[in-house]
Structures are given as C-alpha cells and as structure tokens.
Amino acid sequence: MTENSYSTITPEITNLSKLCLDNSSIDPSLYGKYDVKRGLRDINGKGVLTGLTEIAEVRSYITVDSEMIPCEGKLFYRGLDIEDIVNGFVSEKRFGFEETTYLLLFGKLPTKEELDSFNALLGHYRSLPTSFVRDIIMKAPSHDMMNTLARSVLTLYSYDDAADDISIPNVLRQCLQLIALFPQLSVYGYQAYKHYHDGQSLFIHSPDPNLSTAENILHLLRPDSKYTELEARILDIALVIHADHGGGNNSTFTTHVVSSSGTDTYSTIAASLGSLKGPKHGGANIKVIQMFDDMMEHVSDWTDEDEIKSYLSDLLNKKAFDKAGLIYGMGHAVYSISDPRARIFKGYVEKLSKAKGLDKEFALYSAVERLAPEVIAKERQIYKGVSANVDFYSGFVYRMLGLPMELYTPIFAIARIVGWSAHRLEELINEFFDITRFSLSHLALSKQEVNLSRMLEQLTYEFQPLLVEKELSWTLELAPNVRVLCDPDKLERVFDNLFRNAVHYSYGQTAIAVRLEQTGTQVAVRVENRGKTIPPEKLGQIFEQFFRLDSARGTTTGGAGLGLAIAKEIVELH
C-alpha cells in the first residue's frame, strides 16, 4: 500500500516533537503546592465545582453530621429521578426519549398534546438539506464515525442563513434540528464508509417522521428496516439514560466553556463531539466489549468463578487483554455503591439476552459484575466502592441489537446532544441574559461615583480592533471629568451593547460619533452611526426581548435580540 504523505511523520517532525517534550513538562508537585486539580476530580474522587446547573444532578453520597456517606447512586433530570422517569413510560408502553428531551430542554414533562406537537416538530426536522448526503456524507468518508459526525455538523453551518445568531429562539431551533438529524448523520456516515472502503452494498433509507428516535435508528440501519418492539424499546431506554449526566462530565463541560465564548451552535456541538470521542469518555463501552471477547476466549468455563476471578486478577496485574491494568466497565468517577443507569439497564439486558438466546453471555456479565469488586478490593487500595457503570452493559446491548461497533459512540452522541443542547441554552441564558430573568424590583444596583468620561474613553479604545476590521473610526466629543453615581458594571453593559450595535450596523469606512454632554445635573450620551435606517414602524419594538431587525437590515451579525431590552432596563433603573 502506498504511504499517505499527508500522514507521514518526518524526521524533522520527530526532532521538533522532542523539543515539545523537553520544554512543556510541568512539575507534578506544583499541582499539590498550588491546589490545582488535574481534571474534574480531586484526589479523593470528589467532583471539582465548575459551575451551576439545573439540568441534571448526580448524587453518590449523603451528608450526615458533616461527613460524606456513600449511598446508592441517583441521577435526576430536572429534579425527577431517572428511575421514576423510565418506570413511567415503560409501564405505559410509550417510547421515552422524546419526552425526556422535552423535559431536559424545557424543565417540565409534556402533556400528551405538548408531546404530540413536539414529536411532529422533530419529525419535520428529520430532513437533511437537498443533496447533503451526496455532496457531504458520501465524499471522503472517514473510518471514524465521530469525525464524520463532527464534519457534518460543521458543514450544516453553511446551510444555515442564521448560523451565528445566538438568540434563544434561534439556538433552540438549531438544537432541535441537530437532535432530529443526528441519527441520519451517524447511520449514513457509517453506510458510506462501509460501501466505499469495504465494498458493502449501499442503501439509504429515508427517516419516518412518525417513528421514535430509537425506531428510526433501527429503521435506517437495517437493510430490511425490520426490528422487534423489544429491540426498539431497549434502545429507547439506552438513549434516555445517556441523555445527560450533569454539567461536570467532559463533553458537557466543553459545551458550557465553548458556549460561554458566544460562538455558534455548530462549533459548540462539534467541540462537544470531539470531547465525547475520547476513549476516556464516550468510547469506554467498546473497551468493555473487547475485554469480554478476550475473556470468553481465555476462560474455558464461564460458570467457574475461580477461573473468572483469576482472569480478572490478570487484568489488574497487566497480564491479560490490553495489559492496561483495568477492568473496563467497573468503577465510576462519581458513583461508588451503584450507578443508577446500570441498575436500570440490567433488567432489560436480561430480557433481551433471553430473546436473543444469549443467556450464557449474560450470566458471564452478571458474574463479572459481582466478582470484580471483590478482586479489585483484594488487589488494589481504593478510596471508595466499585460497581458496574453504564458502559458495562451498554456495549453488550448494542451488540445484541446488531449495531456495528463503529456506531457505539455515535449512539451515545445521539442521546447526549439533548443534554448538550439543554446546557448550551442554560449557559447562554445565564451568562449573557441573566438580567432578563428578574423584574426591575429585583434587580439591585451597586452604585458608586464614576468618571463617565474616562469610562467611555476606555470602552471605545477596547472596541478599536472591531473597528479596524470594518475600516471604521471613532469621533469622540466627550465633556471632561463628568462624574456620575451609577453601577459601573451594568452601565458598561449598556454602552457595550450600543457600541457593538453601532459597529455591526455601520457602513464600512464611516465614523461612529460618541458624544457626552452635561447640563446641570443632567447627563446625555449619544451614539450615532451611518447605516441602514430602522423602519419607522419598527422603532417602538426595538426594546422588546428577542425582537431583531437583522432580516430587515440585511445583516448576519448574530445578535441575540436581548441587548437593547437589557440596556433599557438598566438605564431606567438608574
């Protein structure tokens, strides 16, 4: 096979990489000296607080007399126990992923009418742009489906006329479209790769808007589109329990961080996909499957507990499988006594294994789940209990469903994009638009005397890079040393919004005038620019929340539609 020169590591690159190694190492002792956490856990396994969220909560301990006591693991979506959620829709023989999506996004379970309307909306959004499959997915297919998925997401940016608009309605629209489209993007990417690289027959099924997400995945993936009700319902449960896991996991933390920069939805979700792709996050169930394949090959009697324990001991002592010293699927960064997702999954896994004639395989999984904590406790010093996590059973389920291993992590993404979407909306609402959540009577000002002239000079200076991009300039007419009693942070927000609008909506190579005048106790600040005018009939609406004029003024600034509403509230409060 001819070597791909693009992928070749040349001697020059090897030598330069040695410089990186020599000059980029941090003394590990410094992390302890300065109390810096390496990742999202401390040395005792306690989560590092990185932010606040009301989307989901993970509970692994209770506090008694200031002491942390481990408890059965719990996962709550918007305050509701995930086990109660699953029991609810299973007992009523409904598919639950769509109503769980509604719950995570909107903070409440839908009524039947609301759910029907929401399902119809998702069904409407399950249509890719014209020729997207031919022009994007079929071109240069990758062997890694997560890379294929990320590329498709980034390319959808080019098809969106409002891609950079981070107003809440627009971001919600984008998120719902991506939630609806992820099954096609994942399955079509896999089919394209298997056709062009492995010579398999290519078939592309159109999604059925009347099917649930779980049913559509099986419908799209299988040549005959056939599946049993049990298969679809177990896949539906898998999607529900993977939809979110709080704000501290790697990919969701990525969602919060990237969203906080003000970037677009497609870039944010692509970054989250990059995080989920990592074997320490989304790829763990693949390792579990591979480990069990090796175990089944080397353990002659699957019912012999001593032989199973001997193999598990060899795993820990780096003598078996990949010699990494790990029993994959056992242990979790948060849970100790039990993982609620694994508890939910186990009963349904047993049902599916019986339907598939894989009782012996399930018995082996159950034995390992029971014996592994005992072996780990004997071989290792551990600071907390060890139990099976959700990855322990999920790979086994996906194999029984006939899902190719290449799609295991994309299935995780199909579920988790719901959580990412909810957290992105939460981040935008709280990071940028927190003032709109309060009435004027609850919005307190922290006033102090401020030199307003200097504030305006400083703010206009900070905007200079934006002006250079559009070949704009400032014309400043500022009365000197004008002192006012105000909340400087909130007043800066007002001027930031006014200046940003002036820059975005100005014709190129023009000047923006900023005037500060004082007459007695009255102070006036005027910002004037040259650009397309606001239609007179719209002037009365420009201070309304989410009201935007972009379509009328022909811009692609991506404004949120809240800036002037916030500015008006702050000014009126002063």
XYZ file of C-alpha atoms in Angstrom:
574
model
C 0.000 0.000 0.000
C 1.310 3.429 -0.907
C 2.072 5.533 2.158
C -0.025 8.654 2.546
C 2.470 11.532 2.587
C -0.071 13.718 4.355
C 0.069 11.409 7.383
C 3.826 10.818 7.399
C 5.836 11.795 10.472
C 9.127 13.036 9.039
C 12.456 13.067 10.918
C 12.097 16.837 11.233
C 8.749 16.447 12.987
C 10.267 13.801 15.282
C 13.068 16.168 16.277
C 10.705 19.072 16.854
C 8.457 16.870 18.991
C 11.427 16.213 21.286
C 11.645 19.956 21.864
C 7.991 19.925 22.882
C 8.661 17.145 25.368
C 11.734 18.866 26.773
C 10.125 22.275 27.240
C 6.453 21.620 28.001
C 6.528 19.475 31.130
C 5.076 20.765 34.404
C 6.438 19.510 37.710
C 3.646 17.303 39.132
C 4.366 18.556 42.659
C 3.188 22.034 41.644
C -0.390 20.787 41.326
C -0.393 19.918 45.007
C 1.532 23.032 46.007
C -0.986 25.370 44.394
C -4.035 23.099 44.934
C -4.746 22.809 41.203
C -6.981 19.925 40.162
C -5.851 17.824 37.219
C -9.219 17.347 35.573
C -12.707 17.435 37.068
C -11.996 15.275 40.165
C -9.752 15.761 43.179
C -7.526 13.009 44.563
C -10.417 11.685 46.689
C -12.735 11.409 43.705
C -14.853 14.374 44.731
C -16.104 16.473 41.849
C -14.493 19.854 41.296
C -17.187 22.540 41.212
C -17.017 24.121 37.759
C -20.386 25.823 37.570
C -24.046 25.554 38.434
C -26.770 23.760 36.503
C -30.403 22.835 36.987
C -30.494 20.419 34.038
C -29.358 17.273 35.825
C -27.968 16.220 39.181
C -25.755 13.265 40.069
C -25.900 12.025 43.667
C -23.496 9.457 45.096
C -23.392 10.354 48.777
C -25.379 11.954 51.567
C -24.001 14.251 54.271
C -24.530 13.215 57.889
C -23.006 15.388 60.630
C -20.679 16.983 58.069
C -19.488 13.536 56.960
C -19.929 12.278 53.390
C -21.610 8.852 53.430
C -21.736 6.881 50.139
C -25.248 5.951 49.014
C -26.938 4.184 46.123
C -26.288 6.317 43.060
C -29.065 8.615 41.866
C -29.486 10.611 38.663
C -32.082 13.358 38.391
C -33.285 15.065 35.230
C -34.759 18.466 36.132
C -35.357 17.176 39.662
C -37.038 13.918 38.593
C -35.427 10.566 39.423
C -34.324 8.860 36.201
C -35.601 5.529 37.516
C -39.069 7.012 38.023
C -38.968 8.540 34.534
C -38.101 5.194 32.923
C -40.639 3.247 35.006
C -43.280 5.780 33.981
C -43.031 5.473 30.216
C -42.212 1.746 30.283
C -45.297 0.930 32.378
C -47.450 2.841 29.890
C -45.675 1.212 26.926
C -44.519 4.517 25.470
C -41.200 5.499 23.954
C -39.488 7.850 26.390
C -36.603 9.580 24.637
C -38.675 12.334 23.073
C -40.470 13.262 26.295
C -37.121 13.131 28.126
C -35.778 15.537 25.507
C -38.713 17.851 26.219
C -38.072 17.588 29.962
C -34.362 18.407 29.728
C -34.873 21.328 27.334
C -37.934 22.933 28.898
C -37.825 21.878 32.560
C -41.143 20.031 32.678
C -42.725 16.839 31.400
C -45.053 17.472 28.464
C -48.762 16.877 28.371
C -49.998 14.465 25.699
C -50.869 17.386 23.423
C -47.488 19.049 24.000
C -45.663 15.765 23.325
C -47.616 15.107 20.132
C -46.796 18.610 18.890
C -43.141 18.216 19.871
C -42.852 14.839 18.112
C -44.353 16.374 14.990
C -41.764 19.162 15.133
C -38.894 16.669 15.462
C -40.361 14.650 12.590
C -40.456 17.784 10.455
C -36.789 18.476 11.250
C -35.622 14.964 10.256
C -34.864 16.149 6.722
C -31.335 16.976 5.625
C -30.731 19.821 3.170
C -31.059 18.923 -0.513
C -28.059 16.911 -1.814
C -26.350 16.951 1.636
C -25.949 13.166 1.651
C -24.451 13.133 -1.859
C -22.260 16.234 -1.561
C -21.050 15.904 2.033
C -21.558 12.477 3.611
C -20.597 10.459 0.521
C -17.427 12.469 -0.095
C -14.198 11.298 1.583
C -15.909 9.100 4.218
C -13.853 8.608 7.381
C -13.279 5.351 9.224
C -14.173 7.172 12.451
C -17.875 7.963 12.664
C -17.397 10.633 15.335
C -15.172 12.586 12.962
C -17.755 12.099 10.224
C -20.480 13.352 12.551
C -18.464 16.413 13.578
C -17.677 17.253 9.957
C -21.355 17.033 9.045
C -22.318 19.287 11.947
C -19.755 21.919 10.961
C -20.870 21.763 7.343
C -24.505 22.364 8.303
C -23.335 25.824 9.382
C -23.007 26.693 5.686
C -26.647 25.752 5.048
C -27.995 27.936 7.864
C -28.774 31.549 6.941
C -28.789 32.442 10.650
C -25.865 30.288 11.747
C -24.271 32.909 14.016
C -27.486 34.137 15.600
C -27.318 33.214 19.307
C -30.770 34.434 20.236
C -32.569 31.851 22.347
C -35.278 31.064 19.744
C -32.657 30.560 17.033
C -30.336 28.430 19.174
C -33.331 26.315 20.214
C -34.277 25.866 16.548
C -30.709 24.801 15.703
C -30.526 22.388 18.634
C -33.839 20.736 17.773
C -32.748 20.306 14.168
C -29.462 18.683 15.237
C -31.256 16.424 17.741
C -33.564 15.293 14.942
C -30.759 14.858 12.380
C -28.098 13.055 14.426
C -29.484 9.548 13.661
C -29.240 10.148 9.886
C -25.834 11.814 10.063
C -24.468 8.881 12.082
C -26.028 5.996 10.161
C -25.499 7.475 6.685
C -21.854 8.195 7.512
C -21.360 4.586 8.557
C -23.064 3.209 5.444
C -20.989 5.428 3.158
C -17.756 4.249 4.752
C -18.685 0.559 4.602
C -19.646 0.937 0.941
C -16.594 2.815 -0.311
C -13.982 1.151 1.902
C -15.356 -2.366 2.465
C -17.365 -2.796 -0.741
C -20.669 -3.433 1.028
C -23.969 -2.673 -0.636
C -25.111 0.897 -0.174
C -28.661 1.567 0.947
C -30.110 4.829 2.210
C -33.482 4.752 3.925
C -35.384 7.972 4.458
C -36.399 8.612 8.075
C -40.009 8.084 9.040
C -41.338 11.205 10.810
C -43.926 9.072 12.596
C -41.340 6.841 14.297
C -39.497 7.477 17.544
C -35.766 8.202 17.514
C -34.941 4.641 18.602
C -37.178 3.140 15.918
C -35.683 5.419 13.272
C -32.143 4.340 14.141
C -33.030 0.670 13.568
C -35.123 1.541 10.515
C -32.250 3.496 8.933
C -29.544 0.979 9.778
C -31.066 -2.352 8.778
C -31.379 -3.289 5.096
C -34.957 -4.500 5.553
C -35.812 -1.804 8.173
C -37.293 -4.524 10.406
C -36.965 -4.661 14.188
C -38.867 -6.047 17.155
C -40.725 -3.946 19.695
C -38.372 -5.187 22.446
C -35.313 -4.090 20.448
C -36.695 -0.604 19.861
C -37.787 -0.145 23.470
C -34.437 -1.193 24.917
C -32.594 1.137 22.539
C -35.025 3.878 23.601
C -34.102 3.269 27.259
C -30.415 3.405 26.322
C -30.950 6.825 24.756
C -32.848 8.091 27.813
C -30.201 7.093 30.355
C -27.406 8.578 28.225
C -29.184 11.888 27.511
C -27.440 13.824 30.286
C -25.235 13.389 33.341
C -24.886 16.816 34.888
C -22.538 19.638 33.926
C -19.226 18.216 35.132
C -18.625 15.436 32.588
C -16.049 16.240 29.940
C -18.248 16.831 26.895
C -20.925 18.822 28.725
C -18.266 20.910 30.444
C -16.913 21.549 26.956
C -20.386 22.672 25.881
C -20.518 25.218 28.700
C -16.997 26.530 28.089
C -17.373 26.923 24.330
C -20.880 28.383 24.616
C -19.596 30.995 27.066
C -17.400 32.446 24.297
C -20.503 33.440 22.321
C -19.722 31.180 19.363
C -22.297 29.476 17.149
C -24.201 26.269 17.883
C -22.466 24.173 15.219
C -18.974 24.985 16.531
C -20.113 24.250 20.077
C -21.609 20.846 19.266
C -18.581 19.895 17.149
C -16.322 20.652 20.121
C -18.526 18.517 22.382
C -18.325 15.672 19.869
C -14.534 15.933 19.923
C -14.608 15.520 23.681
C -17.042 12.597 23.607
C -14.912 10.793 21.032
C -12.127 10.337 23.590
C -11.707 6.765 24.874
C -11.823 8.042 28.464
C -15.328 9.388 27.867
C -17.584 8.072 25.102
C -15.563 5.107 23.881
C -15.484 3.112 27.105
C -18.187 0.583 26.147
C -16.112 -0.533 23.169
C -13.313 -1.487 25.554
C -15.796 -3.472 27.645
C -16.923 -5.481 24.628
C -13.351 -6.155 23.538
C -12.405 -7.190 27.075
C -15.293 -9.676 27.249
C -14.404 -11.085 23.829
C -10.913 -11.780 25.160
C -12.325 -13.197 28.403
C -14.651 -15.579 26.554
C -11.691 -16.812 24.539
C -9.399 -17.397 27.516
C -11.830 -18.537 30.232
C -12.767 -22.111 29.370
C -15.650 -22.474 31.867
C -17.827 -19.354 32.106
C -19.517 -20.733 35.220
C -16.260 -21.309 37.140
C -15.975 -18.354 39.500
C -12.379 -19.133 40.441
C -11.336 -19.109 36.771
C -13.196 -15.832 36.215
C -11.528 -14.255 39.252
C -8.140 -15.434 38.039
C -8.707 -13.695 34.689
C -9.866 -10.523 36.437
C -6.743 -10.604 38.583
C -4.638 -10.940 35.438
C -6.384 -7.878 34.022
C -5.455 -5.824 37.081
C -1.882 -7.100 37.007
C -1.469 -6.227 33.315
C -1.222 -9.840 32.202
C -4.434 -10.072 30.152
C -6.274 -8.312 27.322
C -4.643 -4.926 26.585
C -2.382 -5.091 29.673
C -3.609 -1.682 30.835
C -4.348 -2.866 34.377
C -8.065 -2.074 34.163
C -11.330 -3.981 34.405
C -13.364 -1.960 31.946
C -16.920 -1.084 32.905
C -16.197 -1.288 36.626
C -15.971 1.871 38.691
C -17.091 5.422 38.079
C -15.654 8.852 38.811
C -18.733 9.747 40.893
C -20.724 6.649 41.826
C -19.381 4.142 44.327
C -22.131 1.827 45.579
C -24.062 1.718 42.310
C -24.673 3.506 39.013
C -28.449 4.056 38.587
C -28.147 3.761 34.812
C -26.575 0.303 35.142
C -29.316 -0.717 37.571
C -31.977 0.334 35.062
C -30.227 -1.342 32.162
C -29.552 -4.715 33.769
C -33.151 -5.936 33.912
C -33.820 -5.067 30.286
C -30.492 -6.533 29.190
C -31.524 -9.845 30.702
C -34.823 -9.787 28.754
C -33.027 -9.060 25.504
C -30.378 -11.729 26.096
C -33.099 -14.336 26.554
C -34.823 -13.208 23.360
C -31.512 -13.460 21.501
C -30.504 -16.821 23.027
C -27.520 -15.296 24.821
C -28.303 -16.409 28.376
C -24.769 -17.742 28.943
C -23.206 -14.454 27.902
C -25.492 -12.523 30.226
C -24.637 -14.906 33.076
C -20.934 -14.183 32.488
C -21.563 -10.431 32.595
C -23.512 -10.842 35.838
C -20.725 -12.938 37.369
C -18.082 -10.360 36.477
C -20.250 -7.562 37.885
C -20.481 -9.468 41.172
C -16.880 -10.735 41.383
C -14.915 -7.742 40.085
C -15.374 -5.532 43.202
C -14.075 -8.398 45.331
C -10.988 -8.859 43.146
C -10.325 -5.109 42.931
C -10.584 -4.718 46.711
C -8.064 -7.532 47.148
C -5.585 -6.311 44.528
C -5.824 -2.533 44.887
C -6.017 0.165 47.529
C -9.178 2.076 46.700
C -10.683 5.172 48.317
C -14.297 4.305 47.525
C -16.513 1.433 46.477
C -16.534 -0.016 42.966
C -19.603 -1.014 40.990
C -20.606 -1.604 37.382
C -21.138 1.572 35.390
C -23.468 2.134 32.439
C -20.740 1.197 29.928
C -20.558 -2.292 31.434
C -23.846 -3.321 29.819
C -24.370 -0.812 27.000
C -21.888 -2.401 24.599
C -23.459 -5.811 25.176
C -26.883 -4.330 24.396
C -25.657 -2.681 21.209
C -24.075 -5.940 20.047
C -27.311 -7.846 20.693
C -29.144 -5.198 18.664
C -26.751 -5.778 15.775
C -25.335 -2.265 15.954
C -21.842 -2.072 14.456
C -19.096 -1.138 16.893
C -18.302 1.940 14.804
C -21.661 3.382 15.878
C -21.399 2.755 19.638
C -20.057 6.231 20.436
C -22.284 7.992 17.854
C -25.290 6.362 19.584
C -24.022 7.993 22.782
C -23.876 11.299 20.875
C -27.419 10.857 19.508
C -28.568 10.730 23.128
C -26.183 13.240 24.695
C -26.820 16.047 22.196
C -30.061 16.558 24.117
C -28.090 17.308 27.269
C -25.596 19.450 25.373
C -28.461 21.460 23.905
C -30.088 21.993 27.293
C -26.781 23.063 28.837
C -25.974 25.379 25.916
C -29.303 27.139 26.313
C -28.798 27.325 30.071
C -25.312 28.794 29.629
C -26.481 31.440 27.172
C -29.455 32.409 29.286
C -27.413 32.733 32.474
C -24.110 34.014 31.088
C -25.390 36.667 28.734
C -29.005 37.283 29.602
C -29.206 36.993 33.383
C -30.705 40.456 33.792
C -33.797 39.499 31.795
C -34.667 36.865 34.389
C -35.513 39.499 37.007
C -38.094 42.224 37.230
C -36.834 45.740 37.893
C -37.891 45.441 41.505
C -35.473 42.527 41.991
C -32.546 43.938 40.013
C -30.332 45.700 42.532
C -27.694 48.251 41.600
C -24.376 48.668 43.343
C -23.767 52.386 42.886
C -20.546 54.318 43.212
C -19.153 57.540 41.836
C -17.590 57.002 38.410
C -15.756 59.226 35.925
C -18.052 58.635 32.944
C -15.711 60.447 30.547
C -12.901 58.011 31.292
C -15.259 55.017 31.108
C -16.303 55.976 27.574
C -12.708 56.632 26.529
C -11.695 53.183 27.795
C -14.614 51.352 26.177
C -14.104 52.974 22.781
C -10.420 52.062 22.961
C -11.300 48.412 23.669
C -13.528 48.354 20.574
C -10.722 49.514 18.305
C -9.901 46.027 16.905
C -13.539 45.615 15.783
C -13.440 48.987 14.083
C -10.281 48.098 12.178
C -11.985 45.022 10.691
C -14.673 47.199 9.090
C -12.442 50.221 8.438
C -14.462 52.313 10.876
C -13.327 55.129 13.156
C -14.485 56.946 16.271
C -15.425 60.604 16.524
C -15.364 61.428 20.232
C -16.817 64.553 21.747
C -16.651 63.885 25.462
C -17.111 66.534 28.107
C -14.181 66.193 30.530
C -14.414 64.708 34.023
C -18.144 64.056 34.038
C -18.804 62.226 37.293
C -21.983 60.224 37.901
C -23.355 57.933 40.608
C -24.019 54.585 38.912
C -23.452 50.845 38.862
C -20.317 50.791 36.661
C -20.576 47.136 35.622
C -24.160 47.427 34.479
C -23.619 50.800 32.818
C -20.642 49.386 30.914
C -23.003 46.695 29.658
C -25.306 49.370 28.268
C -22.527 51.123 26.363
C -21.033 47.806 25.221
C -24.360 46.948 23.609
C -24.783 50.361 21.993
C -21.236 50.391 20.623
C -21.498 46.801 19.383
C -24.719 47.570 17.516
C -23.169 50.689 16.016
C -20.159 48.697 14.755
C -22.267 45.838 13.371
C -24.745 48.042 11.550
C -22.413 50.727 10.191
C -21.414 51.089 6.568
C -17.720 50.438 6.023
C -15.250 53.359 6.036
C -17.537 55.575 8.120
C -17.203 57.196 11.540
C -19.180 56.423 14.690
C -19.798 59.506 16.814
C -19.932 59.301 20.612
C -20.954 62.465 22.446
C -21.075 63.078 26.189
C -22.766 66.272 27.389
C -23.590 67.595 30.847
C -26.171 70.268 31.561
C -26.540 70.932 35.276
C -27.373 67.595 36.894
C -28.426 66.038 33.576
C -26.019 63.874 31.549
C -26.629 62.741 27.973
C -24.693 60.170 25.926
C -25.378 59.940 22.192
C -24.108 57.268 19.809
C -24.579 57.952 16.099
C -23.575 55.851 13.116
C -24.185 55.686 9.380
C -26.014 52.580 8.179
C -29.372 51.293 7.033
C -32.125 53.029 8.943
C -34.669 51.288 11.134
C -38.153 51.375 9.569
C -40.287 53.913 11.472
C -42.982 51.334 12.201
C -40.382 49.159 13.962
C -38.922 51.806 16.261
C -41.431 51.088 19.007
C -40.422 47.396 19.110
C -36.648 47.575 19.260
C -36.589 47.350 23.072
C -38.676 44.173 23.187
C -36.943 40.926 24.200
C -35.880 38.750 21.237
C -37.060 41.346 18.709
C -34.497 41.520 15.905
C -34.160 43.610 12.793
C -31.471 41.566 11.052
C -33.707 40.306 8.276
C -34.953 43.819 7.540
C -31.489 45.330 7.641
C -29.770 42.531 5.745
C -27.096 41.669 8.331
C -25.568 38.474 9.629
C -24.368 39.793 12.957
C -25.890 37.038 15.030
C -27.250 39.391 17.682
C -29.280 37.790 20.432
C -32.220 40.181 20.314
C -31.884 40.988 24.007
C -29.224 43.675 24.167
C -31.435 46.741 23.835
C -34.045 45.289 26.186
C -31.352 44.807 28.827
C -29.909 48.274 28.199
C -33.318 49.885 28.571
C -33.946 48.142 31.911
C -30.577 49.241 33.290
C -30.970 52.851 32.196
C -34.492 53.094 33.571
C -33.395 51.638 36.882
C -30.732 54.348 37.212
